[in-house]
Amino acid sequence: MQLPVCTVCKQQWTWKETWKSSLRMDTRIPCPRCQSSQFVTKKSRRRLMLLSWPLFLPILLPLTGLSLVYMVILWALLSLLYIVFYPYFVRLADEEEDHFTEPLKKQN
Ligand SMILES: [Zn+2]
């Protein structure tokens, strides 16, 4: 497991820096070290989606007949795991790999 590395300055981001950068609404993330624009790669975004699905598990839990206390504990544990492991799944690129923005870039 490895924390994300900036593609420009090749420096590894810390766990805290990765989270702080991820909480932006913008897809463009400035590197905390060299301020160059970084983007989360499509592949890692897909992995992060897979990582986040257990957070939606509580929606299905009422069907299992577990008591509310267990549901809350389970959900809290899953959320904690997500928070801890999230930065290790982030991978950076210096270009946005999005099909929606590709045609726009070609126009420029
Ligand atoms: Zn950098």
GROMACS .gro file of C-alpha atoms and ligand atoms in nm:
model
  109
    1MET     CA    1   0.000   0.000   0.000
    2GLN     CA    2   0.131   0.337  -0.097
    3LEU     CA    3   0.019   0.693  -0.062
    4PRO     CA    4  -0.026   0.900  -0.379
    5VAL     CA    5   0.284   1.049  -0.540
    6CYS     CA    6   0.277   1.379  -0.730
    7THR     CA    7   0.362   1.324  -1.097
    8VAL     CA    8   0.549   1.654  -1.118
    9CYS     CA    9   0.764   1.681  -0.806
   10LYS     CA   10   0.760   1.303  -0.735
   11GLN     CA   11   0.694   1.368  -0.369
   12GLN     CA   12   0.462   1.150  -0.172
   13TRP     CA   13   0.159   1.313  -0.020
   14THR     CA   14   0.085   1.246   0.342
   15TRP     CA   15  -0.235   1.077   0.453
   16LYS     CA   16  -0.368   1.408   0.582
   17GLU     CA   17  -0.273   1.602   0.268
   18THR     CA   18  -0.448   1.345   0.049
   19TRP     CA   19  -0.769   1.372   0.246
   20LYS     CA   20  -0.754   1.748   0.255
   21SER     CA   21  -0.703   1.758  -0.121
   22SER     CA   22  -0.980   1.507  -0.184
   23LEU     CA   23  -1.241   1.712  -0.006
   24ARG     CA   24  -1.229   1.977  -0.276
   25MET     CA   25  -1.523   1.999  -0.513
   26ASP     CA   26  -1.287   2.054  -0.804
   27THR     CA   27  -1.133   1.758  -0.989
   28ARG     CA   28  -0.813   1.959  -1.022
   29ILE     CA   29  -0.609   1.910  -0.708
   30PRO     CA   30  -0.311   2.135  -0.647
   31CYS     CA   31  -0.011   1.944  -0.511
   32PRO     CA   32   0.054   2.057  -0.152
   33ARG     CA   33   0.428   2.061  -0.229
   34CYS     CA   34   0.469   2.213  -0.575
   35GLN     CA   35   0.116   2.351  -0.640
   36SER     CA   36   0.096   2.184  -0.982
   37SER     CA   37  -0.242   2.051  -1.086
   38GLN     CA   38  -0.301   1.687  -1.022
   39PHE     CA   39  -0.599   1.468  -1.104
   40VAL     CA   40  -0.716   1.145  -0.953
   41THR     CA   41  -0.682   0.876  -1.222
   42LYS     CA   42  -0.987   0.705  -1.361
   43LYS     CA   43  -0.861   0.365  -1.252
   44SER     CA   44  -0.816   0.472  -0.892
   45ARG     CA   45  -1.150   0.652  -0.893
   46ARG     CA   46  -1.307   0.321  -0.991
   47ARG     CA   47  -1.125   0.147  -0.706
   48LEU     CA   48  -1.242   0.417  -0.464
   49MET     CA   49  -1.598   0.354  -0.576
   50LEU     CA   50  -1.557  -0.015  -0.496
   51LEU     CA   51  -1.410   0.081  -0.163
   52SER     CA   52  -1.708   0.302  -0.081
   53TRP     CA   53  -1.986   0.051  -0.152
   54PRO     CA   54  -1.985  -0.095   0.203
   55LEU     CA   55  -2.091   0.251   0.322
   56PHE     CA   56  -2.422   0.193   0.150
   57LEU     CA   57  -2.461  -0.149   0.306
   58PRO     CA   58  -2.669  -0.017   0.601
   59ILE     CA   59  -2.949   0.047   0.354
   60LEU     CA   60  -2.976  -0.331   0.314
   61LEU     CA   61  -2.915  -0.418   0.677
   62PRO     CA   62  -3.279  -0.385   0.793
   63LEU     CA   63  -3.344  -0.688   0.571
   64THR     CA   64  -3.100  -0.897   0.776
   65GLY     CA   65  -3.294  -0.839   1.098
   66LEU     CA   66  -2.989  -0.713   1.288
   67SER     CA   67  -3.060  -0.480   1.576
   68LEU     CA   68  -3.009  -0.108   1.530
   69VAL     CA   69  -2.708  -0.104   1.765
   70TYR     CA   70  -2.522  -0.361   1.554
   71MET     CA   71  -2.608  -0.172   1.238
   72VAL     CA   72  -2.468   0.152   1.378
   73ILE     CA   73  -2.151  -0.021   1.503
   74LEU     CA   74  -2.100  -0.198   1.171
   75TRP     CA   75  -2.153   0.118   0.975
   76ALA     CA   76  -1.915   0.312   1.200
   77LEU     CA   77  -1.649   0.045   1.149
   78LEU     CA   78  -1.693   0.048   0.773
   79SER     CA   79  -1.674   0.426   0.765
   80LEU     CA   80  -1.358   0.419   0.974
   81LEU     CA   81  -1.198   0.165   0.741
   82TYR     CA   82  -1.292   0.381   0.446
   83ILE     CA   83  -1.141   0.693   0.605
   84VAL     CA   84  -0.820   0.509   0.695
   85PHE     CA   85  -0.767   0.338   0.359
   86TYR     CA   86  -0.896   0.602   0.120
   87PRO     CA   87  -0.565   0.788   0.066
   88TYR     CA   88  -0.387   0.461  -0.018
   89PHE     CA   89  -0.615   0.407  -0.315
   90VAL     CA   90  -0.572   0.751  -0.465
   91ARG     CA   91  -0.342   0.763  -0.769
   92LEU     CA   92  -0.250   1.087  -0.942
   93ALA     CA   93  -0.207   1.198  -1.300
   94ASP     CA   94  -0.110   1.539  -1.436
   95GLU     CA   95  -0.395   1.528  -1.688
   96GLU     CA   96  -0.761   1.477  -1.645
   97GLU     CA   97  -0.851   1.146  -1.812
   98ASP     CA   98  -1.211   1.215  -1.875
   99HIS     CA   99  -1.402   1.140  -2.192
  100PHE     CA  100  -1.616   1.445  -2.135
  101THR     CA  101  -1.327   1.687  -2.129
  102GLU     CA  102  -1.121   1.520  -2.405
  103PRO     CA  103  -1.310   1.691  -2.694
  104LEU     CA  104  -1.281   2.027  -2.515
  105LYS     CA  105  -0.906   1.994  -2.487
  106LYS     CA  106  -0.871   1.919  -2.857
  107GLN     CA  107  -1.059   2.236  -2.941
  108ASN     CA  108  -0.816   2.449  -2.747
  109ZN      ZN  109   0.403   1.815  -0.656
   0.00000   0.00000   0.00000
